[in-house]
mmCIF file with all atom_site columns, C-alpha atoms in Angstrom:
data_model
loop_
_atom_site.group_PDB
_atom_site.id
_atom_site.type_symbol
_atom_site.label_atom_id
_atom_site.label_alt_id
_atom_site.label_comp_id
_atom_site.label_asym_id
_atom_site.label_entity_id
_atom_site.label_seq_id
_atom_site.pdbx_PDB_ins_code
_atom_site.Cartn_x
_atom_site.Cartn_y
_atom_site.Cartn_z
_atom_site.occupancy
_atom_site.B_iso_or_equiv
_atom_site.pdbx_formal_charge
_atom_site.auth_seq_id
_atom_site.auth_comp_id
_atom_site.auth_asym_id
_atom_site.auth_atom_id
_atom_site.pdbx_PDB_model_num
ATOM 1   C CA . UNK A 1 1   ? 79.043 -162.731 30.460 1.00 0.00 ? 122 UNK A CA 1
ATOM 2   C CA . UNK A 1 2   ? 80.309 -165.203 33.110 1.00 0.00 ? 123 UNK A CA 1
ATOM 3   C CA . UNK A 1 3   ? 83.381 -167.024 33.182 1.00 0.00 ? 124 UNK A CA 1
ATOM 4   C CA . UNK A 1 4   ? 86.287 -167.792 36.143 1.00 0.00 ? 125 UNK A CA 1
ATOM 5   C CA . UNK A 1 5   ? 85.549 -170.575 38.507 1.00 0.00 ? 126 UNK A CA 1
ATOM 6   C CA . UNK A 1 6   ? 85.447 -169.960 42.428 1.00 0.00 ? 127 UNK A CA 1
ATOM 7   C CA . UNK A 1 7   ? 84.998 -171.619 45.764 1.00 0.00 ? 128 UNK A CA 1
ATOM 8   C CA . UNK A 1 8   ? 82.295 -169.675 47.824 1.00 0.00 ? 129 UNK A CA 1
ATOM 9   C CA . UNK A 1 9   ? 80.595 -171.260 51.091 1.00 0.00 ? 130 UNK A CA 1
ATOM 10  C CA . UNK A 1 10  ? 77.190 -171.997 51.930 1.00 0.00 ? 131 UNK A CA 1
ATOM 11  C CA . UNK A 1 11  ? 76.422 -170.266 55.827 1.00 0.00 ? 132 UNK A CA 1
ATOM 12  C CA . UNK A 1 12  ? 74.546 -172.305 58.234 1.00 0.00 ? 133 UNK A CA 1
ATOM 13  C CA . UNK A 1 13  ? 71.179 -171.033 56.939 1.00 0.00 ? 134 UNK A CA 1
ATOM 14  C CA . UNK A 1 14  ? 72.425 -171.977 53.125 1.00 0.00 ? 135 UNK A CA 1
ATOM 15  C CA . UNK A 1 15  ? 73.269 -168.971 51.666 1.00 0.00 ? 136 UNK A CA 1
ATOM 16  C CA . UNK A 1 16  ? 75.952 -168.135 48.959 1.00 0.00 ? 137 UNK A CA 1
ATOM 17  C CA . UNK A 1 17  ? 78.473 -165.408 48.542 1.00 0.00 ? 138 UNK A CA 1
ATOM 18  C CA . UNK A 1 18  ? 78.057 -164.705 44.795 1.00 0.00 ? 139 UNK A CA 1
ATOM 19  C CA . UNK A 1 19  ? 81.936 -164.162 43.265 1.00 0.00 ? 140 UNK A CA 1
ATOM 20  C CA . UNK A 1 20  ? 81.946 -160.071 43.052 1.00 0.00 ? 141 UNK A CA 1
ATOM 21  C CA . UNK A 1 21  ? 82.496 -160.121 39.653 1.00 0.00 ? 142 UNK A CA 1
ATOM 22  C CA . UNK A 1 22  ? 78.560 -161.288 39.232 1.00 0.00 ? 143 UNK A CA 1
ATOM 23  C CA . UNK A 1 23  ? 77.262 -159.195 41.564 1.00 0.00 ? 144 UNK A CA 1
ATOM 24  C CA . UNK A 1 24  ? 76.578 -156.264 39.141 1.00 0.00 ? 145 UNK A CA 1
ATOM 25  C CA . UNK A 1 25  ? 74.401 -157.924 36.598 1.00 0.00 ? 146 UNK A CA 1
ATOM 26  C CA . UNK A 1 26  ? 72.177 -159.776 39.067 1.00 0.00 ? 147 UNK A CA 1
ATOM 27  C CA . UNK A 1 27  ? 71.150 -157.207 41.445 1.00 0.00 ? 148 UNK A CA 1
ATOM 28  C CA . UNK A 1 28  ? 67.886 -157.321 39.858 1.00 0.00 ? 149 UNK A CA 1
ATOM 29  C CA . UNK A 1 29  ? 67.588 -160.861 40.778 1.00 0.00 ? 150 UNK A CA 1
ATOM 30  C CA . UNK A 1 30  ? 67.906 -163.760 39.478 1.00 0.00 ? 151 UNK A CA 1
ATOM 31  C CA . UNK A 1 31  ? 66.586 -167.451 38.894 1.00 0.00 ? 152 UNK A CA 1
ATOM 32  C CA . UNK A 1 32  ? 68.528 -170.688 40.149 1.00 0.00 ? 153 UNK A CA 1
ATOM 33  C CA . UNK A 1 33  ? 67.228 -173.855 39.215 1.00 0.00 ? 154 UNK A CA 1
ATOM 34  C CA . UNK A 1 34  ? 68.239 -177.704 38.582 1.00 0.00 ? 155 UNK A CA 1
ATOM 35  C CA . UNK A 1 35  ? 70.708 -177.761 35.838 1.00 0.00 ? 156 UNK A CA 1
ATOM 36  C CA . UNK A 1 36  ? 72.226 -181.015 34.073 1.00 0.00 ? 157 UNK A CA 1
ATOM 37  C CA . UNK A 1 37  ? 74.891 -183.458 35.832 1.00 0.00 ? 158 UNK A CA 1
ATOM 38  C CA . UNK A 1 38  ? 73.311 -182.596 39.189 1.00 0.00 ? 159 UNK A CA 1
ATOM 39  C CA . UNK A 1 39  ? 75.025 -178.893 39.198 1.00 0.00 ? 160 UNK A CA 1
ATOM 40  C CA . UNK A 1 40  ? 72.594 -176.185 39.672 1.00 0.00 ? 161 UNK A CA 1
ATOM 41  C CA . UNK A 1 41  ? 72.213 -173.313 37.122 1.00 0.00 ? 162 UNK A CA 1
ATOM 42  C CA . UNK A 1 42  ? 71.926 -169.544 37.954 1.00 0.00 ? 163 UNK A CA 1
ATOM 43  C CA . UNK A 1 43  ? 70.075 -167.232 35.144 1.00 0.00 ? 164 UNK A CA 1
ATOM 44  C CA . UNK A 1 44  ? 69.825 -163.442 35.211 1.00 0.00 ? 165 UNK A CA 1
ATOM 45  C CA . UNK A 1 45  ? 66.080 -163.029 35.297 1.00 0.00 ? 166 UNK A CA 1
ATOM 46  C CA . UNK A 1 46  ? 66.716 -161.344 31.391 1.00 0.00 ? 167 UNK A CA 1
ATOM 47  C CA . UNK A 1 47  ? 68.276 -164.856 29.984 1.00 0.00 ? 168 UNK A CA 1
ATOM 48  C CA . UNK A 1 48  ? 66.027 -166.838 32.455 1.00 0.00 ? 169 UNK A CA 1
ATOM 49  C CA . UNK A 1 49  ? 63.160 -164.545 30.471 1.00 0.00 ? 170 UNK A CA 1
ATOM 50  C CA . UNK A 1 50  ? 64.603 -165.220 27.094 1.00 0.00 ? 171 UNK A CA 1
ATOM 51  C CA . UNK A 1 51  ? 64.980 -169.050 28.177 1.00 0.00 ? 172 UNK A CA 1
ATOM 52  C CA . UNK A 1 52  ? 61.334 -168.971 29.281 1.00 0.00 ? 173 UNK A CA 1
ATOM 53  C CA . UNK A 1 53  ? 60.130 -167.070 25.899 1.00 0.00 ? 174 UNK A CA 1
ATOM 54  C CA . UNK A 1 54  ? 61.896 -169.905 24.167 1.00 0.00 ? 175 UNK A CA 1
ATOM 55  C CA . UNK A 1 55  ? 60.296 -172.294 25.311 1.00 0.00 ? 176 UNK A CA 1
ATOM 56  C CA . UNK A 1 56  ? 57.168 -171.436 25.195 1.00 0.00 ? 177 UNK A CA 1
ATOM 57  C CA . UNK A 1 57  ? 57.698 -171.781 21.564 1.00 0.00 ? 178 UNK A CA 1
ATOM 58  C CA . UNK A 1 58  ? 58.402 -175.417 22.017 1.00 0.00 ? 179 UNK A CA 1
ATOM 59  C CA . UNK A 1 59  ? 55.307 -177.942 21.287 1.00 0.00 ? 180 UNK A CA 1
ATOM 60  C CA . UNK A 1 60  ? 53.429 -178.902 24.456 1.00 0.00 ? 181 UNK A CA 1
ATOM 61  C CA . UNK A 1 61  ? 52.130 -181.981 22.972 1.00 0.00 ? 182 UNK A CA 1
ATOM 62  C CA . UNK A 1 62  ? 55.555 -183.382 22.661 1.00 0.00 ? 183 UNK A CA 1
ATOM 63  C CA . UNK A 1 63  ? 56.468 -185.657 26.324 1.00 0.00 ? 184 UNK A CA 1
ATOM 64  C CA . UNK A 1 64  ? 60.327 -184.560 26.332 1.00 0.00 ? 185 UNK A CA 1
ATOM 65  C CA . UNK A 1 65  ? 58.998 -180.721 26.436 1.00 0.00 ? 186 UNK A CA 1
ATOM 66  C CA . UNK A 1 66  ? 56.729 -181.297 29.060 1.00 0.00 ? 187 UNK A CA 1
ATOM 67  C CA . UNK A 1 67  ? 59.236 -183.306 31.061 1.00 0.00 ? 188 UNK A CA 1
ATOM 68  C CA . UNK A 1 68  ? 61.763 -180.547 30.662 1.00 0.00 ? 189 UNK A CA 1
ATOM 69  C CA . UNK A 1 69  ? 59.795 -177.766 31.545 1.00 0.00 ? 190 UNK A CA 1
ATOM 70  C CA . UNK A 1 70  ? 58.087 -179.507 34.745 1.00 0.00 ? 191 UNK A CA 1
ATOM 71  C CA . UNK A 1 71  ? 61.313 -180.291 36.129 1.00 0.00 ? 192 UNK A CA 1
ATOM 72  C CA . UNK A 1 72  ? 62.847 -176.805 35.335 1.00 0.00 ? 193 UNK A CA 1
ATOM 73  C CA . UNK A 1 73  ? 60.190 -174.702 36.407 1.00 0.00 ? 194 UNK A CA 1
ATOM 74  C CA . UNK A 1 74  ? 59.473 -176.787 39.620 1.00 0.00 ? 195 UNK A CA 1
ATOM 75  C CA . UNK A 1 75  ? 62.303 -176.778 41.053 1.00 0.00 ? 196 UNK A CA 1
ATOM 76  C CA . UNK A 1 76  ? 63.539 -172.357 40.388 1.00 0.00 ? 197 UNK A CA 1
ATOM 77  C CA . UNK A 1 77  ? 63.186 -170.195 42.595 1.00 0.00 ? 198 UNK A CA 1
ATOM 78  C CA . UNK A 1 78  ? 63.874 -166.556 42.310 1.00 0.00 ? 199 UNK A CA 1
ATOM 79  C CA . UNK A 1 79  ? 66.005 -164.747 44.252 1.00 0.00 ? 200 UNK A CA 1
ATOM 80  C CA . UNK A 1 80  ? 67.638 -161.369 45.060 1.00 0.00 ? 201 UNK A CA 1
ATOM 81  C CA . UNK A 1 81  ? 71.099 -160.774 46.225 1.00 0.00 ? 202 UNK A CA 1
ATOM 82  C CA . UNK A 1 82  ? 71.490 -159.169 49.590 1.00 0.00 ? 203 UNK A CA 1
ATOM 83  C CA . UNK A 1 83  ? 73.614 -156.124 50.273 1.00 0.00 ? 204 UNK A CA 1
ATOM 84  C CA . UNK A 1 84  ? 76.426 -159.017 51.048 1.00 0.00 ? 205 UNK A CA 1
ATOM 85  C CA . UNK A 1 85  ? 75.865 -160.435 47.546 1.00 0.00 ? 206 UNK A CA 1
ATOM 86  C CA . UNK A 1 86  ? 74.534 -163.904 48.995 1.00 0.00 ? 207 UNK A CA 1
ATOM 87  C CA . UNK A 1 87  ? 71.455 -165.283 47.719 1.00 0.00 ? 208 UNK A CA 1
ATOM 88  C CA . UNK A 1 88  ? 69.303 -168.293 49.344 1.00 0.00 ? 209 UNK A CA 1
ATOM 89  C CA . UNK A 1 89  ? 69.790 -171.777 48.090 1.00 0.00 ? 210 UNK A CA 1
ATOM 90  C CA . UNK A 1 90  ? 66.511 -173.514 48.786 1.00 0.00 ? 211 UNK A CA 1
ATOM 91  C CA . UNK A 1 91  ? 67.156 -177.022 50.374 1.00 0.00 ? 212 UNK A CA 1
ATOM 92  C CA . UNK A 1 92  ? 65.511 -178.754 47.931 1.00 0.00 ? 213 UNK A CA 1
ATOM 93  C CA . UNK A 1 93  ? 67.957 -177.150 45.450 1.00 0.00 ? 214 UNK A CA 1
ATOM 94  C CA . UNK A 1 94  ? 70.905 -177.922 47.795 1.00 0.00 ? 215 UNK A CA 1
ATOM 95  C CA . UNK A 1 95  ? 70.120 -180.946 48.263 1.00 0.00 ? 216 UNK A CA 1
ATOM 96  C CA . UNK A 1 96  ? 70.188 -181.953 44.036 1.00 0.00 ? 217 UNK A CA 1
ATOM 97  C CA . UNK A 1 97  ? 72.890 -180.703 43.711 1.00 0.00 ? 218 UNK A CA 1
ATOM 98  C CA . UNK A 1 98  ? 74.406 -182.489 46.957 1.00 0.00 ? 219 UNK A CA 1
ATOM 99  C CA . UNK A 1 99  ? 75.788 -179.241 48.155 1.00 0.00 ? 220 UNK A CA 1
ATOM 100 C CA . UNK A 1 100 ? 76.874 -178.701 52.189 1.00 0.00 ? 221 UNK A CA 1
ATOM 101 C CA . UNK A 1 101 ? 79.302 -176.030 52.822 1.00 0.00 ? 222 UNK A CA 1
ATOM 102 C CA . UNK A 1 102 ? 81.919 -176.200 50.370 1.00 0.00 ? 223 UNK A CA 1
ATOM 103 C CA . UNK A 1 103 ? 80.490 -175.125 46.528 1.00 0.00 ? 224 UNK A CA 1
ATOM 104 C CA . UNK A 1 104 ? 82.803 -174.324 43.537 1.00 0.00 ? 225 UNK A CA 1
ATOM 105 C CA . UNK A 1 105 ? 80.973 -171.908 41.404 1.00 0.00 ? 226 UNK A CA 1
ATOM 106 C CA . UNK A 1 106 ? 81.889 -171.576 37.498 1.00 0.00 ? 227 UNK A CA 1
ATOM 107 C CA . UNK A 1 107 ? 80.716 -168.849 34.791 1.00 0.00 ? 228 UNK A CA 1
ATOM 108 C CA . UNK A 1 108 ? 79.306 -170.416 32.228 1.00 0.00 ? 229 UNK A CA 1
ATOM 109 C CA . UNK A 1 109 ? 78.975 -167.758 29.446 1.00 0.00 ? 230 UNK A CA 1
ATOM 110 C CA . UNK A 1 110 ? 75.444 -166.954 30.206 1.00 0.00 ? 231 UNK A CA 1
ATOM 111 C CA . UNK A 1 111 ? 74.555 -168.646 33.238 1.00 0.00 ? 232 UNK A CA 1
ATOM 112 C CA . UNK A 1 112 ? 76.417 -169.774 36.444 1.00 0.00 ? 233 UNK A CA 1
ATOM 113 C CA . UNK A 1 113 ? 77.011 -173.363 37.612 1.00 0.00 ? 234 UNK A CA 1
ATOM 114 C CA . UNK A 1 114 ? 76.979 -174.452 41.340 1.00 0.00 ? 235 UNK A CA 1
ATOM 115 C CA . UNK A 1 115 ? 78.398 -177.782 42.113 1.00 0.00 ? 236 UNK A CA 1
ATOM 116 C CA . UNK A 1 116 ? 79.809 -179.836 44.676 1.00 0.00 ? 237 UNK A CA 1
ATOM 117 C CA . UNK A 1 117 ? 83.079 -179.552 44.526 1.00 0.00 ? 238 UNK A CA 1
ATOM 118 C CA . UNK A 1 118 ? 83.587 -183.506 44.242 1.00 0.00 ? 239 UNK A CA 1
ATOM 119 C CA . UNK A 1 119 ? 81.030 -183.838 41.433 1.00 0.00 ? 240 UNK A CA 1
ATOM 120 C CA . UNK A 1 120 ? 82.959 -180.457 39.878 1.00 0.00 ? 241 UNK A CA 1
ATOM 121 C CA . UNK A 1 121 ? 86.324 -182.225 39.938 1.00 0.00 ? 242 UNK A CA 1
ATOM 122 C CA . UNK A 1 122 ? 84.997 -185.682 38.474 1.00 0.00 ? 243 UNK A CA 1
ATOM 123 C CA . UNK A 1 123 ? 83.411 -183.913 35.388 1.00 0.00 ? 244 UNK A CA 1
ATOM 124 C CA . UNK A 1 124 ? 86.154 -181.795 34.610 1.00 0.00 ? 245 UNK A CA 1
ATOM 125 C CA . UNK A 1 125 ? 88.722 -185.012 34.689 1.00 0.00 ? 246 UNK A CA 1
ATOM 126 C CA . UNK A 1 126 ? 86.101 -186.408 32.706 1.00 0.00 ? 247 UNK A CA 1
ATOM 127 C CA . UNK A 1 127 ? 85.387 -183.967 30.217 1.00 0.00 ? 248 UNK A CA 1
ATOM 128 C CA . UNK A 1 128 ? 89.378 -182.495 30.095 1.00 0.00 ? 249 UNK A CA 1
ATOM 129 C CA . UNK A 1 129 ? 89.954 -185.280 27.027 1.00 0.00 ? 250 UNK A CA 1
ATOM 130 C CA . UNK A 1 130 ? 86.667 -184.471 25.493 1.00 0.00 ? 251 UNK A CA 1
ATOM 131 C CA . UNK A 1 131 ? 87.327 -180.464 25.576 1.00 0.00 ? 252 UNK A CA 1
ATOM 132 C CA . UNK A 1 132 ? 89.655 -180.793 22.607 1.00 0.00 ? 253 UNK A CA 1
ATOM 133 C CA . UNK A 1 133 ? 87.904 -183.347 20.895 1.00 0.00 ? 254 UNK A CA 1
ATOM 134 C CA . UNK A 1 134 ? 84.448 -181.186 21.141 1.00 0.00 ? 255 UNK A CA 1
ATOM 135 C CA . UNK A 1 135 ? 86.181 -178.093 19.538 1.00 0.00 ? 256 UNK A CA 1
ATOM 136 C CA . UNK A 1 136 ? 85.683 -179.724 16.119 1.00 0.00 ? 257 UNK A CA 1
ATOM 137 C CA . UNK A 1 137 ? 81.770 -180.909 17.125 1.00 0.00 ? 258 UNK A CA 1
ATOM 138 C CA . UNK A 1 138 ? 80.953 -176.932 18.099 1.00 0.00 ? 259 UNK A CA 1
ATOM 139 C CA . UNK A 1 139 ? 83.023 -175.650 15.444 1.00 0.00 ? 260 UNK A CA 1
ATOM 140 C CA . UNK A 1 140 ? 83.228 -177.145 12.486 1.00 0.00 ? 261 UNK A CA 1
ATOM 141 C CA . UNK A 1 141 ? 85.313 -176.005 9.859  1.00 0.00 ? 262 UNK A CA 1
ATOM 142 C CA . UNK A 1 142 ? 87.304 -173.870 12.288 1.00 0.00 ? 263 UNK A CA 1
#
C-alpha cells in the first residue's frame, strides 16, 4: 500500500528518486502512465496486471472503452528502478503531466501519483471541501 506525499526532483536527464518507502515493492518494475487531472499514475506491474486483466473484460465494442484503453496503454511505459531508486520519466509523460524539476509525489493506496506541484496544490484546495463531503458518497451508511 502507498500513502505519504513527497517532493522528489526530476535530474537533467528526467529521472525520479522514488520516496524509499516504495522502493521495496517495485523493484520488479513497474508501469507509469497518464492518469486523470493531468497527474501521472505509477502501478506495480502486479496491479498494473490486475488493471490490465480487468479490462480486458470490458466490451470492445463500446467507444468510452476503446478511448480509455488507447490513451492508457499508449502513453505507459515500463520501467525498472535503478540501484538509486530513480526510474525514467519519458518526455512525453513529463510533459502531460507538465512536470520540470520540482514533482510532489503522493501514495495513493494502490498506485502512486506524480504531479506538478502547482497542479498538486490547486486540486487539493479544491478537493479539501469535497473530502468531507465525499465520505458519505464512498461510504454510505458509515
Amino acid at each position: 500500500m502507498f500513502f505519504g506525499t513527497y517532493t522528489p526532483k526530476l535530474d537533467e536527464k528526467g529521472r525520479l528518486f522514488l520516496p524509499a518507502k516504495f522502493r521495496d515493492e517495485l523493484t520488479e518494475g513497474l508501469v507509469v502512465t497518464r492518469g486523470q487531472e493531468r497527474c501521472l499514475t505509477v502501478w506495480s506491474l502486479e496491479d498494473f496486471g490486475k488493471l490490465t486483466d480487468r479490462l480486458r473484460e470490458a466490451p470492445v465494442t463500446q467507444k468510452s472503452t476503446r478511448d480509455y484503453v488507447r490513451m492508457l496503454f499508449a502513453a505507459a511505459s515500463q520501467e525498472v528502478p535503478d540501484k538509486q531508486g530513480r526510474i525514467n520519466i519519458p518526455a512525453p509523460l513529463r510533459e502531460y503531466a507538465s512536470l520540470r524539476k520540482e514533482c510532489v509525489v503522493i501514495g495513493s493506496m494502490n498506485r502512486i501519483e506524480i504531479w506538478d506541484p502547482t497542479a498538486w496544490t490547486t486540486y487539493s484546495e479544491e478537493q479539501e471541501q469535497k473530502f468531507s463531503e465525499l465520505s458519505d458518497e464512498v461510504f454510505p451508511g458509515i
